[in-house]
XYZ file of C-alpha atoms in Angstrom:
604
model
C -59.991 -166.013 84.778
C -62.770 -163.988 86.385
C -65.441 -161.826 84.840
C -64.372 -158.252 85.779
C -67.949 -157.278 86.683
C -69.404 -160.323 88.439
C -66.077 -161.752 89.651
C -67.362 -165.237 88.682
C -65.208 -167.688 86.727
C -65.294 -167.610 82.948
C -63.029 -170.619 82.402
C -61.757 -173.602 84.299
C -58.331 -175.061 83.627
C -58.759 -178.828 83.588
C -55.746 -180.802 84.771
C -55.644 -184.418 83.649
C -52.886 -187.043 83.870
C -53.831 -188.264 80.421
C -53.897 -184.900 78.663
C -52.209 -181.513 78.787
C -54.025 -178.703 80.626
C -56.743 -177.000 78.621
C -59.095 -174.113 79.191
C -62.780 -174.963 79.045
C -65.303 -172.142 78.627
C -68.251 -172.533 80.975
C -71.173 -170.532 82.287
C -72.401 -170.660 85.866
C -76.086 -170.045 86.437
C -78.950 -171.550 88.401
C -82.317 -172.565 87.009
C -83.648 -169.038 87.406
C -80.727 -167.562 85.491
C -79.082 -165.739 88.411
C -75.288 -165.823 88.593
C -74.012 -167.796 91.567
C -70.670 -168.687 93.095
C -68.802 -171.923 92.466
C -67.210 -174.154 95.078
C -63.390 -174.065 95.114
C -63.309 -177.845 94.838
C -65.791 -178.050 91.957
C -64.454 -180.283 89.192
C -65.317 -180.459 85.518
C -64.332 -183.400 83.308
C -62.745 -182.490 80.001
C -65.411 -181.808 77.387
C -68.269 -181.587 79.902
C -70.189 -178.337 80.416
C -72.139 -177.000 83.370
C -75.751 -176.017 82.722
C -77.092 -175.636 86.266
C -75.522 -175.692 89.676
C -78.428 -174.445 91.765
C -77.311 -176.434 94.800
C -74.415 -174.061 95.374
C -74.841 -171.126 97.761
C -75.728 -167.774 96.261
C -73.695 -164.699 97.158
C -75.268 -161.972 99.215
C -76.801 -159.285 96.987
C -74.613 -156.181 96.891
C -75.957 -152.717 96.171
C -74.003 -150.495 93.754
C -73.027 -148.130 96.548
C -71.684 -150.921 98.722
C -69.821 -152.454 95.801
C -68.092 -149.181 94.947
C -67.099 -148.503 98.531
C -65.587 -151.925 99.202
C -61.957 -151.749 100.283
C -59.224 -152.828 97.914
C -58.300 -156.502 98.183
C -54.912 -157.450 99.468
C -52.431 -159.291 97.193
C -54.169 -162.578 97.914
C -57.463 -161.121 96.667
C -59.116 -161.317 100.113
C -61.566 -158.680 101.309
C -62.379 -157.603 104.856
C -66.156 -157.175 104.859
C -66.203 -155.363 108.217
C -63.630 -152.902 106.956
C -65.738 -152.457 103.845
C -68.816 -151.519 105.896
C -66.804 -149.091 107.995
C -65.215 -147.434 104.978
C -68.574 -146.987 103.271
C -69.278 -143.973 105.464
C -66.058 -142.296 104.329
C -66.652 -142.419 100.580
C -67.742 -139.592 98.344
C -71.319 -138.438 98.419
C -71.154 -138.860 94.651
C -69.281 -142.106 94.058
C -66.266 -142.056 91.744
C -66.321 -145.296 89.751
C -62.916 -146.896 89.892
C -61.177 -150.068 88.924
C -60.858 -152.712 91.628
C -57.362 -153.753 92.597
C -55.741 -156.269 90.285
C -56.359 -159.799 91.517
C -52.852 -161.207 91.560
C -52.259 -164.852 90.680
C -48.660 -166.010 90.489
C -48.640 -168.274 87.427
C -45.845 -169.626 85.213
C -45.233 -167.486 82.155
C -46.321 -170.238 79.763
C -49.700 -170.446 81.529
C -50.149 -166.673 81.228
C -49.227 -166.853 77.537
C -51.775 -169.628 76.871
C -54.446 -167.622 78.663
C -53.649 -164.465 76.646
C -53.919 -166.448 73.402
C -57.163 -168.018 74.576
C -58.770 -164.677 75.418
C -57.685 -163.119 72.128
C -59.200 -166.036 70.220
C -62.397 -165.651 72.238
C -62.453 -161.928 71.421
C -62.075 -162.594 67.696
C -64.746 -165.281 67.749
C -67.124 -163.011 69.651
C -66.567 -160.189 67.151
C -66.894 -162.506 64.170
C -63.378 -161.612 63.061
C -61.056 -163.940 61.177
C -57.427 -163.111 62.036
C -54.965 -162.757 59.177
C -52.207 -165.262 58.515
C -49.076 -165.260 60.682
C -46.188 -163.024 59.638
C -43.304 -164.634 57.797
C -40.196 -165.518 59.789
C -38.238 -162.565 58.388
C -41.105 -160.103 58.905
C -41.403 -161.147 62.538
C -37.612 -161.091 62.915
C -37.412 -157.447 61.779
C -40.503 -156.405 63.739
C -39.331 -157.749 67.090
C -35.945 -156.055 66.676
C -37.659 -152.709 66.094
C -40.063 -153.153 69.000
C -37.631 -154.540 71.591
C -34.290 -153.047 70.522
C -35.490 -149.970 68.628
C -33.463 -150.803 65.530
C -33.302 -153.102 62.543
C -31.034 -156.166 62.811
C -27.488 -156.163 61.529
C -26.481 -158.163 58.470
C -24.745 -160.653 60.768
C -27.964 -161.104 62.768
C -29.967 -161.678 59.584
C -27.523 -164.335 58.395
C -27.555 -165.991 61.819
C -31.358 -166.073 61.779
C -31.499 -167.592 58.294
C -29.042 -170.333 59.227
C -30.659 -171.200 62.587
C -33.314 -173.868 62.082
C -33.378 -175.144 65.673
C -36.673 -175.364 67.589
C -37.669 -172.335 69.698
C -35.299 -170.025 67.842
C -37.834 -167.190 68.058
C -38.167 -167.617 71.826
C -34.370 -167.519 72.143
C -34.260 -164.387 69.978
C -36.791 -162.607 72.200
C -34.797 -163.506 75.319
C -31.570 -162.287 73.733
C -33.086 -158.958 72.712
C -34.651 -158.415 76.135
C -31.240 -158.865 77.730
C -29.394 -156.595 75.292
C -28.066 -153.064 75.984
C -30.096 -151.814 73.009
C -33.312 -152.957 74.687
C -32.453 -151.048 77.865
C -31.595 -147.834 75.982
C -34.649 -148.164 73.698
C -36.929 -148.668 76.698
C -35.292 -145.647 78.333
C -35.906 -143.353 75.349
C -39.484 -144.642 75.037
C -40.275 -143.836 78.669
C -38.420 -140.513 78.553
C -40.567 -139.415 75.617
C -43.616 -139.961 77.825
C -42.148 -138.197 80.858
C -40.530 -135.121 79.302
C -43.091 -132.931 77.477
C -42.581 -132.267 73.779
C -40.969 -128.954 72.938
C -39.273 -128.480 76.328
C -35.645 -127.396 75.924
C -33.585 -129.220 78.541
C -30.200 -128.666 76.924
C -29.096 -126.356 79.765
C -29.850 -129.141 82.220
C -27.603 -131.686 80.530
C -29.987 -132.708 77.741
C -32.141 -135.782 77.414
C -29.056 -137.998 77.023
C -28.345 -137.753 80.752
C -31.914 -138.777 81.549
C -31.838 -141.613 79.001
C -28.522 -142.846 80.362
C -29.894 -142.921 83.914
C -33.005 -144.839 82.853
C -31.039 -147.252 80.662
C -28.661 -148.006 83.529
C -31.622 -148.809 85.783
C -33.228 -151.139 83.222
C -29.968 -152.863 82.293
C -29.027 -153.504 85.916
C -32.370 -155.201 86.572
C -33.826 -152.545 88.873
C -37.537 -153.179 89.376
C -39.835 -150.814 87.520
C -41.711 -149.794 90.666
C -38.373 -148.878 92.274
C -37.409 -146.796 89.222
C -40.699 -144.906 89.463
C -40.203 -144.364 93.185
C -36.637 -143.095 92.660
C -37.903 -140.710 89.989
C -40.706 -139.345 92.160
C -38.424 -138.935 95.193
C -35.403 -137.505 93.354
C -33.543 -134.851 95.358
C -30.550 -132.611 94.827
C -29.425 -129.754 92.641
C -30.804 -129.672 89.125
C -27.254 -129.560 87.793
C -27.009 -133.277 88.614
C -29.505 -133.957 85.819
C -30.517 -137.643 85.617
C -33.954 -138.155 87.209
C -34.025 -134.508 88.319
C -34.440 -133.541 84.659
C -38.077 -134.603 85.063
C -38.611 -131.895 87.678
C -36.672 -129.209 85.831
C -38.574 -129.891 82.585
C -41.858 -129.284 84.432
C -40.469 -126.265 86.354
C -41.290 -127.897 89.699
C -44.925 -126.791 89.260
C -47.355 -128.951 91.221
C -50.082 -128.881 88.582
C -47.708 -129.873 85.756
C -46.209 -132.670 87.837
C -49.698 -133.907 88.718
C -50.839 -133.880 85.093
C -47.773 -135.705 83.792
C -47.507 -138.364 86.513
C -51.225 -139.171 86.392
C -51.000 -139.692 82.636
C -47.820 -141.767 82.608
C -48.191 -143.846 85.770
C -51.970 -144.027 86.204
C -53.267 -143.729 82.631
C -55.601 -140.874 83.617
C -55.919 -137.467 81.949
C -56.540 -135.779 85.241
C -55.653 -132.295 83.983
C -59.024 -132.249 82.219
C -60.401 -131.548 85.705
C -57.901 -128.777 86.498
C -60.166 -125.801 85.752
C -63.566 -127.481 86.078
C -65.059 -130.898 86.662
C -64.103 -133.441 83.997
C -66.620 -133.147 81.135
C -66.780 -136.877 80.381
C -65.444 -138.710 83.444
C -66.493 -138.526 87.100
C -63.279 -136.774 88.217
C -63.924 -133.473 89.967
C -61.804 -130.339 90.106
C -61.196 -131.179 93.742
C -59.674 -134.507 92.671
C -57.073 -132.836 90.470
C -55.941 -130.324 93.068
C -55.993 -132.909 95.875
C -53.598 -134.975 93.774
C -51.483 -131.920 92.843
C -51.162 -131.106 96.563
C -48.708 -133.999 96.911
C -46.191 -131.926 94.906
C -46.922 -128.629 96.663
C -44.216 -128.996 99.302
C -41.208 -129.111 96.980
C -38.891 -126.193 97.631
C -39.104 -123.602 94.830
C -39.047 -119.808 94.500
C -42.372 -118.029 94.732
C -44.002 -116.658 91.607
C -44.081 -117.816 88.009
C -40.837 -119.475 86.923
C -40.009 -118.748 83.294
C -36.851 -120.826 83.523
C -35.185 -122.935 86.189
C -31.604 -122.638 87.304
C -29.209 -125.565 87.587
C -28.388 -124.232 91.061
C -31.923 -124.843 92.270
C -32.322 -127.737 94.657
C -35.182 -130.242 94.698
C -36.087 -131.102 98.287
C -39.173 -131.474 100.444
C -40.110 -128.771 102.914
C -42.784 -128.573 105.579
C -44.834 -125.864 103.932
C -46.709 -125.228 100.729
C -50.288 -125.688 99.548
C -52.257 -125.494 96.344
C -55.426 -123.443 96.057
C -58.578 -124.124 94.131
C -58.536 -121.699 91.181
C -60.168 -118.332 91.874
C -60.555 -119.144 95.572
C -58.522 -118.898 98.758
C -59.282 -122.529 99.637
C -56.176 -124.607 100.407
C -56.601 -128.176 99.196
C -55.420 -131.116 101.286
C -53.669 -134.018 99.513
C -55.804 -137.088 98.830
C -55.250 -140.208 96.748
C -57.465 -140.607 93.696
C -60.770 -142.323 94.370
C -60.406 -141.956 98.130
C -61.820 -139.350 100.489
C -59.456 -139.874 103.412
C -56.351 -137.671 103.542
C -53.032 -139.491 104.103
C -50.878 -139.113 107.195
C -49.803 -135.553 107.929
C -46.268 -134.708 106.891
C -43.822 -134.531 109.729
C -40.545 -136.190 108.789
C -38.695 -137.620 105.816
C -40.765 -140.809 105.930
C -44.122 -139.029 105.757
C -43.423 -136.287 103.244
C -46.181 -135.800 100.737
C -44.065 -137.034 97.836
C -43.070 -140.190 99.698
C -46.695 -140.966 100.561
C -47.697 -140.447 96.940
C -44.835 -142.622 95.658
C -45.800 -145.444 98.003
C -49.420 -145.261 96.904
C -48.621 -145.106 93.175
C -46.417 -148.212 93.136
C -48.516 -150.190 95.603
C -49.903 -153.476 94.197
C -53.246 -152.394 95.644
C -53.269 -149.258 93.472
C -55.940 -150.083 90.865
C -54.322 -147.985 88.123
C -50.528 -148.386 88.159
C -50.111 -152.004 87.013
C -52.896 -151.738 84.428
C -51.570 -148.487 82.979
C -48.042 -149.926 82.772
C -49.181 -153.193 81.149
C -51.237 -151.186 78.674
C -48.248 -149.043 77.739
C -46.136 -152.152 77.165
C -48.851 -153.531 74.868
C -48.903 -150.211 72.989
C -45.118 -150.289 72.674
C -45.421 -153.611 70.824
C -48.636 -153.046 68.861
C -48.630 -149.289 68.244
C -51.818 -148.823 70.270
C -52.979 -150.020 73.655
C -55.752 -152.309 74.817
C -57.037 -149.015 76.193
C -56.472 -146.410 73.506
C -55.294 -143.681 73.959
C -53.006 -145.201 76.573
C -53.403 -142.277 78.975
C -57.201 -142.216 78.907
C -58.504 -144.967 81.173
C -62.098 -144.118 81.938
C -65.750 -145.057 81.955
C -66.137 -144.023 78.318
C -62.986 -145.777 77.112
C -63.090 -149.470 77.966
C -60.252 -151.893 77.109
C -60.684 -153.930 73.936
C -59.761 -157.128 75.767
C -60.228 -156.553 79.532
C -59.268 -160.123 80.430
C -55.909 -159.731 78.681
C -55.254 -156.436 80.435
C -56.002 -158.079 83.793
C -53.687 -161.018 83.020
C -50.773 -158.782 82.072
C -51.298 -156.484 85.054
C -51.418 -159.518 87.327
C -48.228 -160.903 85.776
C -46.535 -157.539 86.249
C -47.316 -157.451 89.981
C -46.540 -161.150 90.525
C -43.118 -160.688 88.873
C -42.325 -157.717 91.156
C -42.805 -155.292 88.261
C -40.310 -156.938 85.916
C -41.191 -155.319 82.581
C -39.307 -157.943 80.582
C -41.650 -160.709 81.743
C -44.688 -158.909 80.334
C -42.879 -157.869 77.144
C -41.861 -161.482 76.593
C -45.473 -162.650 76.968
C -46.634 -160.050 74.447
C -43.837 -160.826 71.973
C -44.629 -164.562 72.081
C -48.405 -164.116 71.805
C -50.294 -165.268 68.727
C -51.646 -161.756 68.153
C -48.179 -160.207 67.980
C -47.047 -162.799 65.442
C -49.819 -161.980 62.948
C -49.066 -160.376 59.605
C -49.763 -156.726 58.840
C -50.794 -157.642 55.287
C -54.331 -158.366 54.135
C -56.241 -158.489 50.874
C -59.186 -156.605 52.408
C -59.663 -153.671 54.781
C -61.388 -154.460 58.053
C -61.419 -151.847 60.813
C -62.693 -154.364 63.380
C -59.798 -156.683 62.623
C -57.311 -153.887 63.342
C -59.218 -152.714 66.398
C -59.198 -156.198 67.946
C -55.541 -156.915 67.087
C -56.500 -159.664 64.628
C -54.057 -158.006 62.229
C -50.798 -156.255 63.103
C -50.873 -152.500 62.742
C -48.357 -150.881 60.405
C -46.447 -148.600 62.757
C -44.464 -145.474 61.999
C -40.920 -145.313 63.269
C -40.111 -142.769 65.940
C -37.369 -140.286 65.134
C -34.995 -142.279 67.356
C -35.847 -145.549 65.625
C -35.453 -143.993 62.180
C -32.010 -142.600 62.952
C -30.857 -145.845 64.547
C -32.106 -147.864 61.563
C -30.238 -145.579 59.152
C -27.114 -145.825 61.301
C -27.402 -149.614 61.441
C -27.999 -149.954 57.696
C -25.219 -147.615 56.569
C -22.659 -148.097 59.376
C -22.870 -144.343 59.789
C -21.818 -143.794 63.400
C -18.312 -144.011 64.851
C -17.479 -147.567 65.797
C -20.020 -149.008 63.391
C -18.237 -147.723 60.320
C -15.160 -149.649 61.425
C -16.941 -152.950 61.835
C -19.658 -154.571 59.755
C -20.172 -156.925 62.727
C -21.565 -154.166 64.966
C -24.857 -155.092 66.602
C -25.266 -152.088 68.928
C -26.175 -148.503 68.115
C -24.476 -145.461 69.667
C -27.309 -143.675 71.455
C -25.508 -141.630 74.105
C -23.153 -138.752 73.407
C -23.987 -138.832 69.682
C -24.329 -135.218 68.514
C -25.568 -136.132 65.010
C -28.301 -138.292 66.523
C -29.279 -135.589 69.031
C -29.643 -133.045 66.224
C -31.760 -135.444 64.169
C -34.056 -136.061 67.149
C -34.479 -132.335 67.780
C -35.424 -131.816 64.146
C -37.882 -134.697 63.793
C -39.169 -135.421 67.275
C -42.885 -136.230 67.257
C -45.480 -137.041 69.882
C -45.200 -140.677 71.033
C -48.950 -141.119 71.460
C -49.946 -142.396 68.018
C -47.748 -144.852 66.155
C -50.335 -146.042 63.640
C -50.782 -142.710 61.846
C -48.118 -141.095 59.684
C -47.259 -137.801 61.377
C -43.879 -136.921 59.856
C -44.897 -134.919 56.758
C -43.058 -133.457 53.774
C -39.928 -132.101 55.567
C -39.291 -135.596 56.906
C -39.594 -137.158 53.446
C -37.422 -134.477 51.833
C -34.710 -135.005 54.444
C -34.615 -138.728 53.691
C -34.377 -138.030 49.967
C -32.098 -135.004 49.830
C -30.743 -134.276 53.320
C -27.071 -134.067 54.178
C -27.349 -136.972 56.628
C -28.614 -139.398 53.966
C -26.177 -138.049 51.407
C -23.216 -138.838 53.651
C -24.653 -142.209 54.658
C -25.179 -143.349 51.052
C -22.377 -141.575 49.177
C -19.786 -143.851 47.611
C -17.062 -141.639 49.137
C -18.325 -141.479 52.747
C -20.691 -144.411 53.361
C -19.330 -146.883 55.898
C -21.511 -149.622 54.430
C -20.285 -149.089 50.853
C -16.666 -148.930 52.015
C -17.125 -152.260 53.808
C -18.246 -153.812 50.497
C -15.271 -152.514 48.514
C -13.175 -155.618 49.212
C -12.321 -157.567 46.038
C -13.511 -160.918 47.421
C -17.174 -159.746 47.277
C -19.137 -160.542 44.138
C -21.695 -158.031 42.884
C -24.481 -160.411 43.832
C -23.149 -160.611 47.380
C -22.957 -156.815 47.565
C -26.577 -156.518 46.480
C -27.602 -159.122 49.029
C -25.801 -157.288 51.844
C -27.488 -153.973 50.989
C -30.934 -155.583 51.066
C -30.266 -157.363 54.356
C -28.783 -154.207 55.910
C -31.846 -152.091 55.059
C -34.862 -154.391 54.672
C -33.604 -157.321 56.795
C -34.128 -159.823 53.976
C -32.350 -161.097 50.862
C -33.477 -159.602 47.546
C -36.262 -161.301 45.618
C -35.441 -162.786 42.237
C -36.984 -159.866 40.333
C -35.073 -157.339 42.461
C -31.820 -159.199 41.893
C -32.438 -159.365 38.151
C -33.140 -155.603 37.995
C -29.862 -154.786 39.743
C -27.879 -157.128 37.496
C -29.339 -155.327 34.503
C -28.462 -151.936 35.974
C -24.858 -152.966 36.654
C -24.474 -154.401 33.162
C -25.436 -151.103 31.503
C -22.272 -149.234 32.504
C -19.453 -151.083 34.262
C -17.662 -147.779 34.999
C -20.545 -146.626 37.201
C -20.749 -149.688 39.439
C -19.970 -147.797 42.659
C -22.555 -145.151 41.834
C -25.105 -147.886 41.159
C -24.559 -149.386 44.621
C -24.836 -145.929 46.164
C -28.121 -145.363 44.321
C -29.421 -148.738 45.466
C -28.638 -147.962 49.116
C -30.350 -144.557 48.807
C -33.408 -146.100 47.137
C -33.788 -148.841 49.759
C -33.675 -146.318 52.614
C -36.419 -144.322 50.913
C -38.815 -147.260 50.562
C -41.887 -147.583 52.768
C -40.650 -151.060 53.669
C -37.644 -149.465 55.381
C -39.405 -146.480 56.959
C -42.287 -148.436 58.535
C -42.557 -151.195 61.138
C -44.843 -153.830 59.648
């Protein structure tokens, strides 16, 4: 656990035969207060602190220019000082501050989890923040289903959870969800929403379902995330094949659009802010944007401005094509971000510009890729990232908990970019298990993740939750045991998503508005899902062996993932007693009312 600026240790893990490992916070300084290095074999007894270690050798002083121009470390964290001196002459005249490469340490997942919890506790203590109480078992149960599977649990899953009192049941639940088809398809739709711009009509190209299906297949089969990204960036063939090629057709094969989108999604950088002029707040120059866009300049495409793309068009690399600086005739050579040296000239299929860019993006030495990915996974679970917004890494936007970001990025690289390993660490962390409820408002508590954010549901999550609660879709209506949602080839779902799609960037602000609320109250979809004549859920409860109390319990567990409270049960008994002839209508009204509660429509 190194300080990101000084690269000196912040903690030592003390291993003792008599006690379990523990992290001890220490400071390393000599008598004059200058930071110094620590011997690899230095030992620290449990409970003992270090005040002065002036007998240890001091590191050579490093000037800011030399520090910025150091080469990236290899995966072992080692630097080549000679190479660093030689590369110093090749750097920008005006240095571009950049992150160093992630220092990778292959550690067991339980060690990473303990370290994440430790750093979050240190953050809260340093900010003077008292975290809220942990979430209840049922709150956490519903939350992790929404975040990992994109849906609420089925009634069967709720009953199973309530009856399971074995140790580590939550850990087993997380593992089961991470291995489920719903997790793969939810992860696919989450990443597709980041890759395909809002408002782009791709229906002629096969629709987003084809892209989601391709991504879900990759995730479910265990394909490494870096390989998925590489396959996406290097996709070739006619646009009619859809799948990963939908990414190129949605952006019309335009180099500047491809540069802007890939830098946001894979690097966490809003590089398009430097497209027309130097970045107003960050050190990125206009030259940086167009040097990056040049990697996409040699994709075959018709000349001129494409209003639409044809499914007959073919994505392939050619040996020609440049981008020009705006309002000039200057052709810009490709160059990786933060570096001044152009890559190898294109000459064959192994040195095409796209292939060189793909290799650089997914390289463990790339200082942005692993951090941006880990940050997006954190945002997927918490509603906002350690760096927020998630696509705005920069000098003016530091991570809330840099040590945690480094740990997760390191775990991601060490696991060969297995997203499930990092998601599991986040889901098991103390911060994720905190309640979203509090008696007082405290912005710092929310900012430092000492309280869970209340998150809005995406359009996809909302539809899937309604389908799960009401057994609305084909296959679910025939079985109250269904634990999987129909996400592909579902025309009703596709129409709902087109109507209520919203930007995926902010999950902690309500963005839906009045049309959304009116649809949930009065729309045809909800009417069919809750009507006593057409609701799959109500039909499943029509069997004579159900008591009214059991029917009420099922409706609450189907929608809110919990049994009714005593006061809620008493209210429904009273309602049913008023008019026995309207019992079916009463159950229909209850289902409608539960779907229209904030408890159903929010992830808390």
